[in-house]
Coordinates of C-alpha atoms and ligand atoms in Angstrom, one line a residue:
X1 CA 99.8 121.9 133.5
X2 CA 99.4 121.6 130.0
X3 CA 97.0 119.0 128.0
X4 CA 97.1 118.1 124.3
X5 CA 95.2 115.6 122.5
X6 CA 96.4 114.4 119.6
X7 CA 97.3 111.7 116.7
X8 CA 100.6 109.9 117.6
X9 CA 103.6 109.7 115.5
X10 CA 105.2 106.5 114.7
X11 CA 108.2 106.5 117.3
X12 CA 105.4 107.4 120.3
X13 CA 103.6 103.8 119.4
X14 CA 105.4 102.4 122.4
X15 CA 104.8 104.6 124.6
X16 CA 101.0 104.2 124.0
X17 CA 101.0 100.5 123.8
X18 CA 102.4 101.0 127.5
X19 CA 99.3 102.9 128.9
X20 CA 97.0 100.0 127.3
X21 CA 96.0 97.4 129.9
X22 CA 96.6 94.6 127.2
X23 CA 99.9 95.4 127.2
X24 CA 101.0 95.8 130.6
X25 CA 99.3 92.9 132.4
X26 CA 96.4 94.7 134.0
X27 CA 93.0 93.0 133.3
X28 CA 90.9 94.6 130.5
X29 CA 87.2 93.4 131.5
X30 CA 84.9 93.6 134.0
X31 CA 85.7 90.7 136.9
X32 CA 82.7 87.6 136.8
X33 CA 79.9 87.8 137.5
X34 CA 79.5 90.4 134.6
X35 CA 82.3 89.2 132.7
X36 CA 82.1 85.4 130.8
X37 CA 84.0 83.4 128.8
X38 CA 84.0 80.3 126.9
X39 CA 86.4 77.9 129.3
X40 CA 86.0 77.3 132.6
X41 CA 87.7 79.9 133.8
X42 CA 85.5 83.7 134.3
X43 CA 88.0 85.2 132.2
X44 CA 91.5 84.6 130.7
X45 CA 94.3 85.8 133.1
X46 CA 95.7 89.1 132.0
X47 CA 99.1 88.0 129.8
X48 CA 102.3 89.0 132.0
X49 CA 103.7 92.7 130.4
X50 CA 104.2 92.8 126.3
X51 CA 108.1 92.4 125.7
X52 CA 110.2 94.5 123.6
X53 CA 109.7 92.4 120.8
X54 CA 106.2 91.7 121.0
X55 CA 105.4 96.0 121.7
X56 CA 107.5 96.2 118.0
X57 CA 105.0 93.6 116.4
X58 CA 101.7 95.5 118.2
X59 CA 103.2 99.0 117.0
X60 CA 103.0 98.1 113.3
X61 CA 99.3 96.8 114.2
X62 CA 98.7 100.3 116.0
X63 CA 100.2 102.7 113.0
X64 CA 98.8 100.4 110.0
X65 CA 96.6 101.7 107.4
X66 CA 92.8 102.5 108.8
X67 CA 93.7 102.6 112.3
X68 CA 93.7 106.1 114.0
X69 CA 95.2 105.9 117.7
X70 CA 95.1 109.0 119.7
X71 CA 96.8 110.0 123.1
X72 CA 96.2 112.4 125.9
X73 CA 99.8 114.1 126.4
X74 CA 100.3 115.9 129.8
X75 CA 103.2 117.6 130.1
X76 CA 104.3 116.1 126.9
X77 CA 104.1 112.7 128.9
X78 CA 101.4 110.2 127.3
X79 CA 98.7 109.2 129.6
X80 CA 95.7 108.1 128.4
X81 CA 95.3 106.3 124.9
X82 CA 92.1 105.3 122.4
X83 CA 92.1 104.6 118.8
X84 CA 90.0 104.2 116.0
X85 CA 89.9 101.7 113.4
X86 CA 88.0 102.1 109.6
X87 CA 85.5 99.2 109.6
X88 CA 82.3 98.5 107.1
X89 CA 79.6 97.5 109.5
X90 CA 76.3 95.3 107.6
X91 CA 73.2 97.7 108.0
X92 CA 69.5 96.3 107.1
X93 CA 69.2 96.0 103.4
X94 CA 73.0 94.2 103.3
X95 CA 74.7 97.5 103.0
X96 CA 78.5 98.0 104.3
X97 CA 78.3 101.6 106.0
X98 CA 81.5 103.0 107.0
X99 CA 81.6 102.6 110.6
X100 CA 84.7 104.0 113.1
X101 CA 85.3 101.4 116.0
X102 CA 86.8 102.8 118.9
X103 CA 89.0 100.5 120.6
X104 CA 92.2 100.0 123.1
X105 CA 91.0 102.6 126.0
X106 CA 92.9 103.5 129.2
X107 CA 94.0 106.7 131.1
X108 CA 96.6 106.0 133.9
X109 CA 95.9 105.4 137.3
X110 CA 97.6 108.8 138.2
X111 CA 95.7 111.0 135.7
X112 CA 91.8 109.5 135.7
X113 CA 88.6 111.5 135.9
X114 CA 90.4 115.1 134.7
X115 CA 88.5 114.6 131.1
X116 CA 91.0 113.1 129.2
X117 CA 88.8 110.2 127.8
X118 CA 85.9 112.6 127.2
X119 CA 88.5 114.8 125.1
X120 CA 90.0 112.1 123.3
X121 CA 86.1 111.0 122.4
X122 CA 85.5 114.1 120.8
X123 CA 89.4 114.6 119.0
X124 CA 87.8 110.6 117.7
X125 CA 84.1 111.6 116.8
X126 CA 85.6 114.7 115.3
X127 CA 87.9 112.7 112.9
X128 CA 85.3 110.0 111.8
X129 CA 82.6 112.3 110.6
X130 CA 85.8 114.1 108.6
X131 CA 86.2 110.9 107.5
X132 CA 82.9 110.4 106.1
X133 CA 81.8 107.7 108.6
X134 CA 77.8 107.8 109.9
X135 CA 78.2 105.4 112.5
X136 CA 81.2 104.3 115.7
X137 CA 80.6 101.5 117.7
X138 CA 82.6 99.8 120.6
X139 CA 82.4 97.3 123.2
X140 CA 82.2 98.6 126.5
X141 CA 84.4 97.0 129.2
X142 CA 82.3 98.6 131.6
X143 CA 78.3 99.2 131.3
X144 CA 78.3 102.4 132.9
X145 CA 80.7 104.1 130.8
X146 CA 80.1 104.8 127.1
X147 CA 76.3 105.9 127.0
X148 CA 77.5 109.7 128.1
X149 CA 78.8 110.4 125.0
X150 CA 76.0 108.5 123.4
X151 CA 76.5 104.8 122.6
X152 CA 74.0 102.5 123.2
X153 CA 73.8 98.8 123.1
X154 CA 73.0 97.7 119.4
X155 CA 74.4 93.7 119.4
X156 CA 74.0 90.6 121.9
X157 CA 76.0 87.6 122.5
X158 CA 75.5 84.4 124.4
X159 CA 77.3 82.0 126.0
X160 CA 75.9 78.4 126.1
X161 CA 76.5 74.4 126.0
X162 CA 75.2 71.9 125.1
X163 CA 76.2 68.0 126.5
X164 CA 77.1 65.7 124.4
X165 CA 74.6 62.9 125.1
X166 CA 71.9 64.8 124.6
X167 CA 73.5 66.5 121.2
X168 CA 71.3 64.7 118.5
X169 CA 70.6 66.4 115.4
X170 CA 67.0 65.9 113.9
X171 CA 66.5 64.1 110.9
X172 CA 68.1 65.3 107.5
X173 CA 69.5 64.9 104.5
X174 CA 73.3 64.1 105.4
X175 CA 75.0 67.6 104.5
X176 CA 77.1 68.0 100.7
X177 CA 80.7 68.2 101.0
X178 CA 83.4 67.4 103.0
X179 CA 85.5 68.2 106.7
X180 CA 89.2 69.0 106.9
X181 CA 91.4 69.2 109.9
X182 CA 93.7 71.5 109.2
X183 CA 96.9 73.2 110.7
X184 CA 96.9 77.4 111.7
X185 CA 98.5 78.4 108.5
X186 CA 95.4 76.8 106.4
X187 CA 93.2 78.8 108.8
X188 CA 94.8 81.7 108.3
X189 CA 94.1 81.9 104.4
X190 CA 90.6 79.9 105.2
X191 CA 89.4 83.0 107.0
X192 CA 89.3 86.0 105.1
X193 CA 87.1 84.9 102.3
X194 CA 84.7 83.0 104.3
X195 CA 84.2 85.9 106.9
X196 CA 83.7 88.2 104.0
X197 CA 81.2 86.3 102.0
X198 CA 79.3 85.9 105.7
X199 CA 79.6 89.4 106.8
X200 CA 78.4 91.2 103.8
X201 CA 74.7 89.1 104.0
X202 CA 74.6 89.3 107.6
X203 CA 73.4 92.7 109.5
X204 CA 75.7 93.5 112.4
X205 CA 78.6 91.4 110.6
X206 CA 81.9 94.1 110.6
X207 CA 84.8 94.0 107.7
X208 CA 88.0 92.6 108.9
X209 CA 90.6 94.4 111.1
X210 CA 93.9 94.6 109.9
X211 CA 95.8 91.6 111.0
X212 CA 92.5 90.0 111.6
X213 CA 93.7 86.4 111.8
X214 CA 97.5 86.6 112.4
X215 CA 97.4 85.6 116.0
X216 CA 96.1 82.2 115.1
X217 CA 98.8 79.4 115.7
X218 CA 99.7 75.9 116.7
X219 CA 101.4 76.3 120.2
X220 CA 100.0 75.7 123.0
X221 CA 97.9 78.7 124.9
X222 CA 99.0 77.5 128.8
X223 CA 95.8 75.0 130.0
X224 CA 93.6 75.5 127.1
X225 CA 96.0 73.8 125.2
X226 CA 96.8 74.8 120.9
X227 CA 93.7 76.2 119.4
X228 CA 92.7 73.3 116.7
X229 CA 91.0 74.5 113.3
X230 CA 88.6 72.2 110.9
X231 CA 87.1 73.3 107.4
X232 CA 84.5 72.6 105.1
X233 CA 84.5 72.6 101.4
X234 CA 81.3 72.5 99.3
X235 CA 80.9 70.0 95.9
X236 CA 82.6 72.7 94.3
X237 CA 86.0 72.1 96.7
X238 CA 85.8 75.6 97.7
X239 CA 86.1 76.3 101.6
X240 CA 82.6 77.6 102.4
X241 CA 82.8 77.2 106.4
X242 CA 85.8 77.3 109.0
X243 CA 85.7 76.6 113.3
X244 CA 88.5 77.2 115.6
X245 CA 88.1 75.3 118.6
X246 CA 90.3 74.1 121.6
X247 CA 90.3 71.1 124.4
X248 CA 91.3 72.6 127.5
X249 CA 92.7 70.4 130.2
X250 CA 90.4 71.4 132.9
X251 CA 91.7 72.6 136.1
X252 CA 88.8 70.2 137.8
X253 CA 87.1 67.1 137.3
X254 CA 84.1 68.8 136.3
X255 CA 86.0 70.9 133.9
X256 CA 87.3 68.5 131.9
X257 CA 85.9 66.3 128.7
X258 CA 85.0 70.3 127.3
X259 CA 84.9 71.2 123.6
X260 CA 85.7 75.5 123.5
X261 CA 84.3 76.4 120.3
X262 CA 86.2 80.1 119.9
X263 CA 84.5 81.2 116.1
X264 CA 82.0 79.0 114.0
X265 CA 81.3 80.8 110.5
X266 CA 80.1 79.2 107.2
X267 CA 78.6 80.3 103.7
X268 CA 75.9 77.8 103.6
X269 CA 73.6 75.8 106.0
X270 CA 75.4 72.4 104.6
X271 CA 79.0 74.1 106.1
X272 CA 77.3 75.1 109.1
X273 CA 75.4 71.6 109.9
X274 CA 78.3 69.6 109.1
X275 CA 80.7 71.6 111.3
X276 CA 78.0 71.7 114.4
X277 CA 77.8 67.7 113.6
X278 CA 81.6 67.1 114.1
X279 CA 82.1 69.4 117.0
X280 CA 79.1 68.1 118.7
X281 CA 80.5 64.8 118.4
X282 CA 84.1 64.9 119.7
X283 CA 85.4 61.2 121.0
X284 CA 86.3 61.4 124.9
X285 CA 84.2 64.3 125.7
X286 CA 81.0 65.6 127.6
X287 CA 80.2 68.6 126.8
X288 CA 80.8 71.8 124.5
X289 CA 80.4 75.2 125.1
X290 CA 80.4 78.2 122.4
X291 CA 81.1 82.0 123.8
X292 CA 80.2 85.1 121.7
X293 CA 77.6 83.2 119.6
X294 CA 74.0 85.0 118.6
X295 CA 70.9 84.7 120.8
X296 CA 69.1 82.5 117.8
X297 CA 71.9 80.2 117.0
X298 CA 70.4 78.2 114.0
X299 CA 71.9 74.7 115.8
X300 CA 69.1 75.3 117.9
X301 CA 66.7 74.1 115.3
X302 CA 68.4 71.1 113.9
X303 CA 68.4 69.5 117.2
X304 CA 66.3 66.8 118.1
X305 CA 66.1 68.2 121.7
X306 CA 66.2 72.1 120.8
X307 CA 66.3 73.5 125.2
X308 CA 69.9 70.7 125.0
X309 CA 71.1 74.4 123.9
X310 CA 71.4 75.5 127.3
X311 CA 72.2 79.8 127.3
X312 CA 74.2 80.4 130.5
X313 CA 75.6 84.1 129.8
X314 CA 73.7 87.0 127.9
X315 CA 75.6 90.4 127.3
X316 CA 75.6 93.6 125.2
X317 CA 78.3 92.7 122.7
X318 CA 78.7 96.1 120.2
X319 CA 77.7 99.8 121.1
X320 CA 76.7 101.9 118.3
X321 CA 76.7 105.4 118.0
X322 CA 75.1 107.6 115.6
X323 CA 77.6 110.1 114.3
X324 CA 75.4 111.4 111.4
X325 CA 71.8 110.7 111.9
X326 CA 70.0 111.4 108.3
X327 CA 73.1 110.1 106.7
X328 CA 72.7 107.0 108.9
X329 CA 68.9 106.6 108.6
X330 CA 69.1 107.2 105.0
X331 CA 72.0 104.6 104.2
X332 CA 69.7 101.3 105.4
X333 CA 66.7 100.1 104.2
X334 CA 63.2 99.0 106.3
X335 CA 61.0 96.7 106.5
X336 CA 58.3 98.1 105.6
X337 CA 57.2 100.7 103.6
X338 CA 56.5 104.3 106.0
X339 CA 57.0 107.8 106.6
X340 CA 57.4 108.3 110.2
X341 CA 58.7 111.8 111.9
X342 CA 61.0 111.6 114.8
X343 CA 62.3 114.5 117.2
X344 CA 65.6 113.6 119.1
X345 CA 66.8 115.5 122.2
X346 CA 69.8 115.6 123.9
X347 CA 72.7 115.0 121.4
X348 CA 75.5 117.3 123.0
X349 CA 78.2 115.4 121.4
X350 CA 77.0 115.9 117.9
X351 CA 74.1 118.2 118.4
X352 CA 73.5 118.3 114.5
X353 CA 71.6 115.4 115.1
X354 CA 69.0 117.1 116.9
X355 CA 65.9 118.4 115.5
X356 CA 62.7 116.8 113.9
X357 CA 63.8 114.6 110.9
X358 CA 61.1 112.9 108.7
X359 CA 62.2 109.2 107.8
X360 CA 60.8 108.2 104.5
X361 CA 61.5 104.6 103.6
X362 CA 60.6 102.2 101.5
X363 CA 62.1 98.1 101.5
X364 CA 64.6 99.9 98.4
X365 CA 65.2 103.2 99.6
X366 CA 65.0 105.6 102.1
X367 CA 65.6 109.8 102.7
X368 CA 65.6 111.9 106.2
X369 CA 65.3 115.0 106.3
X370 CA 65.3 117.7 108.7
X371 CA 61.6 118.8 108.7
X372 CA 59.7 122.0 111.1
X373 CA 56.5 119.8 112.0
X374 CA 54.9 118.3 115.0
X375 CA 56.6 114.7 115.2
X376 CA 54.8 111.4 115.3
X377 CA 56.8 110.5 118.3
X378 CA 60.1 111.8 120.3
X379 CA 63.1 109.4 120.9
X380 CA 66.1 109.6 122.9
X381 CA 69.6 108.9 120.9
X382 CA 70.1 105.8 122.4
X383 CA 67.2 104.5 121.9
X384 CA 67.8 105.0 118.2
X385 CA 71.4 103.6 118.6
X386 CA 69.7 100.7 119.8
X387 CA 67.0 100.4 117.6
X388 CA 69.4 101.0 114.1
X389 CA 70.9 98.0 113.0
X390 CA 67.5 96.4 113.5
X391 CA 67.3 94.5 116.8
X392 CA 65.9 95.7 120.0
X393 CA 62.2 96.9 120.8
X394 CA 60.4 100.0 120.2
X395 CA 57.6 98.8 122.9
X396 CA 60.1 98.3 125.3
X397 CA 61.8 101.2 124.7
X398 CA 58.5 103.1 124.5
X399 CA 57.5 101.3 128.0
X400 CA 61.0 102.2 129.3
X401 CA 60.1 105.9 128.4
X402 CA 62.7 106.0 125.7
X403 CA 60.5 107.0 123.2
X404 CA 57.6 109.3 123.5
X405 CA 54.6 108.9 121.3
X406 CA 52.2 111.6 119.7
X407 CA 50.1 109.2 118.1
X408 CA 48.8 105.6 119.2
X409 CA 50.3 104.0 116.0
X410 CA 53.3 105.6 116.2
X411 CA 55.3 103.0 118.0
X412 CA 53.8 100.7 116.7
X413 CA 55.2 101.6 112.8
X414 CA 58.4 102.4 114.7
X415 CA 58.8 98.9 115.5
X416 CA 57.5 97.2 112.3
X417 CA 59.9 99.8 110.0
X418 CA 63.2 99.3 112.1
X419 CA 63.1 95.5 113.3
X420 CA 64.6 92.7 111.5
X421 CA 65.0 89.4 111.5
X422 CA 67.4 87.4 112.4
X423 CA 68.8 89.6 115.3
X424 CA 71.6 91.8 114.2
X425 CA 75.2 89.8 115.1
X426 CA 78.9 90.2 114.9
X427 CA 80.9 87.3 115.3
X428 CA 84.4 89.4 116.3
X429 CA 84.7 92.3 118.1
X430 CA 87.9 94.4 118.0
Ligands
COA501 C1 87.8 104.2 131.8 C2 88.8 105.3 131.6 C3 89.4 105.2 130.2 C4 88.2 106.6 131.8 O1 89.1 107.7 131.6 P1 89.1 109.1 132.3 O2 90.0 110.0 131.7 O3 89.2 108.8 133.8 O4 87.6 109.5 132.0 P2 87.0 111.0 132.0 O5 87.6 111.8 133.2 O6 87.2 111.7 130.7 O7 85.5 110.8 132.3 C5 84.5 111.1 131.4 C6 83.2 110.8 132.0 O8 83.1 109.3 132.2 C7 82.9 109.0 133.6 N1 83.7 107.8 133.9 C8 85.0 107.6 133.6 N2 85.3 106.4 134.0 C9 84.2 105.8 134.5 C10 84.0 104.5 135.1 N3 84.9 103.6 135.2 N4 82.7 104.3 135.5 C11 81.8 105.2 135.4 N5 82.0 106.4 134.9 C12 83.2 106.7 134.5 C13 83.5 110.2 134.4 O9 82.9 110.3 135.6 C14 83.1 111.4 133.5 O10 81.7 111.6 133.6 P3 81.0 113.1 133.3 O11 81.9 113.8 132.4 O12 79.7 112.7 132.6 O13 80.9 113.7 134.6 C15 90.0 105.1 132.6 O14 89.4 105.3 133.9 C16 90.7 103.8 132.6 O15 91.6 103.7 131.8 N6 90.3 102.8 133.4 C17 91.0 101.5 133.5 C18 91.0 100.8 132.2 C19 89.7 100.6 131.5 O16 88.7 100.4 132.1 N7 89.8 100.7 130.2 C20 88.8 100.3 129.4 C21 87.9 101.3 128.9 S1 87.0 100.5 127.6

């Protein structure tokens, strides 16, 4: 038997799309109660197999510039299938970092648990750091998974809703500008520069993928019905906020009179209060519910009744990996200004990373280098992964036995140099 790993070549796209469960109706996620969604349903129902026409259309997505697929050949048949795709990911300090996102995962039924994901992993990791990149990230479709080869979680998402009735805003000043109902097509060219101005200010925000908002369109999506889009434009007549949002038909009584609020993103807090104002307020319905948002949604806060936002799922949302540790650590800024020395362990993937590195930072800049002198504390990769991008908690960790201190300040300083605030976020995966 014969195994190669390797980048695929144009005419092989179909073959790979084949292996991916996206493609081939086979369901992609963890089954509820892990899994959520923003309808009724747990989870939306695995689309029947790609046809011809629609692999063609994915292909071009698959070979496109920036994205790096890989296959596991056995034989010279493909089984198993990953790729990674060029993204700039917002690190502390509003800094794009070059960050590879692994995504579209599967090995066949036949020829799981030989080693073929952990060997297209490295062919990946390998290729990224070639590539310059510090960080990878993914999100996991399983939990127990992706930390072997040293992701950890580094974002969150929520799922909640609030009812309508009790959906009143606190006093303000009406916001400036003006709403737009618009068709897909205006959405389409809305997008881009509203996610970009958002993404570059906001830590955990990612650049677009390629093909980003194609899929966005008029027709109907089964029960859900079309996916509706409304705009915002500033004094200035400039869009500065867009919302995609459907009405689903619900399947029962309870279902129904439901607001689906897919993706919320605006440049200022006018955009952002004026959108929330008209979604909240949708004639002939009950309720609206908003999946993939951040733990401290803003809306919170301008309600009159701020625990009416009700969170009814929590998860991990992106995994982050650091490829290039004092690259990584030097590239974002703190919070504080510190020189702290950390030893990390246990880094078989990219055991360059191990060693004692001393972190010097200040709010502007920052250095690490690899130093051969008794640390201040010890921390696992993960917990770093986790701590990097500014959310998550050093005590915890630290409690958790994560992180290992030599000195009672230690993780204290930890904390107070790495954490942020608001939360890190991305508002699309890929
Ligand atoms: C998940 C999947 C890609 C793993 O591929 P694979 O080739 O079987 O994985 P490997 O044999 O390289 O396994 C590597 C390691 O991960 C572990 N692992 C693999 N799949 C796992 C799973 N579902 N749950 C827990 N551990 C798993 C293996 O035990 C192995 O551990 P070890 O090397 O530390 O002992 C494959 O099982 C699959 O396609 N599953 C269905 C689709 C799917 O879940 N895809 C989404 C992935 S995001």
């Amino acid at each position: 038997m014969s195994t190669e790993i390797r980048a695929i070549t144009p005419d092989e796209a179909a073959d790979y799309l084949r292996v991916l469960p996206f493609a081939n109706g086979l369901p992609s996620w963890e089954p509820s109660p892990a899994a959520w969604y923003g309808g009724p349903e747990p989870w939306p129902a695995p689309p029947p197999p790609a046809s011809a026409a629609q692999l063609a259309s994915y292909a071009e997505e698959v070979m496109a510039d920036g994205v790096h697929p890989v296959a596991a050949f056995v034989d010279g048949r493909l089984v198993g299938a990953s790729a990674m795709i060029e993204f700039e990911v917002t690190v502390p300090g509003e800094i794009g970092v070059p960050m590879g996102g692994v995504t579209s995962t599967a090995v066949i039924a036949t020829h799981r648990r030989r080693g073929l994901l952990r060997s297209m992993m490295r062919h990946m990791v390998d290729g990224a750091r070639e590539r310059g990149e510090s960080l990878a990230m993914l999100s996991a479709s399983e939990g127990s998974i992706y930390g072997r080869f040293g992701f950890s979680p580094a974002t969150t998402r929520v799922r909640w809703e609030i009812d309508r009735g009790q959906a009143g805003f606190a006093p303000a000043p009406a916001p400036a500008g003006e709403l737009e109902l618009v068709d897909a097509a205006a959405a389409r060219s809305a997008w881009p520069a509203v996610h970009d101005a958002v993404r570059r200010r906001s830590v955990g925000e990612l650049s677009a993928r390629p093909g980003q908002w194609d899929g966005l369109s008029d027709n109907s999506l089964g029960s859900d019905g079309p996916m509706r889009y409304v705009l915002h434009r500033g004094d200035d007549g400039e869009v500065d906020g867009v919302a995609n949002y459907r009405l689903p038909w619900g399947r029962t009584a309870g279902d129904a009179g439901t607001v689906v609020v897919d993706a919320l993103q605006a440049t200022t807090p006018d955009a952002y209060r004026a959108l929330w104002q008209l979604l909240l307020d949708v004639d002939l319905t009950r309720r609206v519910v908003a999946a993939g948002g951040p733990q401290d949604e803003p809306l919170r806060w301008m309600l009159s009744n701020p625990r009416a936002l009700r969170i009814t799922r929590q998860s991990d949302n992106l995994w982050l990996r650091l490829l290039d540790l004092p690259v990584a650590l030097a590239q974002r800024r703190y919070e504080v200004q510190d020189v702290l020395t950390l030893r990390v362990v246990d880094d078989p993937m990219c055991p360059d990373n191990e060693g004692t590195w001393r972190l010097d930072a200040t709010t502007s800049e920052a250095s690490c280098t690899r130093v051969d002198s008794e640390p201040d504390l010890a921390i696992d990769i993960h917990a770093l992964a986790t701590l990097y991008l500014g959310g998550g908690s050093a005590q915890l960790l630290a409690f958790a036995g994560r992180i290992e201190p030599n000195r009672d300040d230690a993780v204290g300083r930890l904390s107070r140099l790495f954490r942020i605030d608001p939360e890190p976020f991305n508002s699309f995966g890929f």
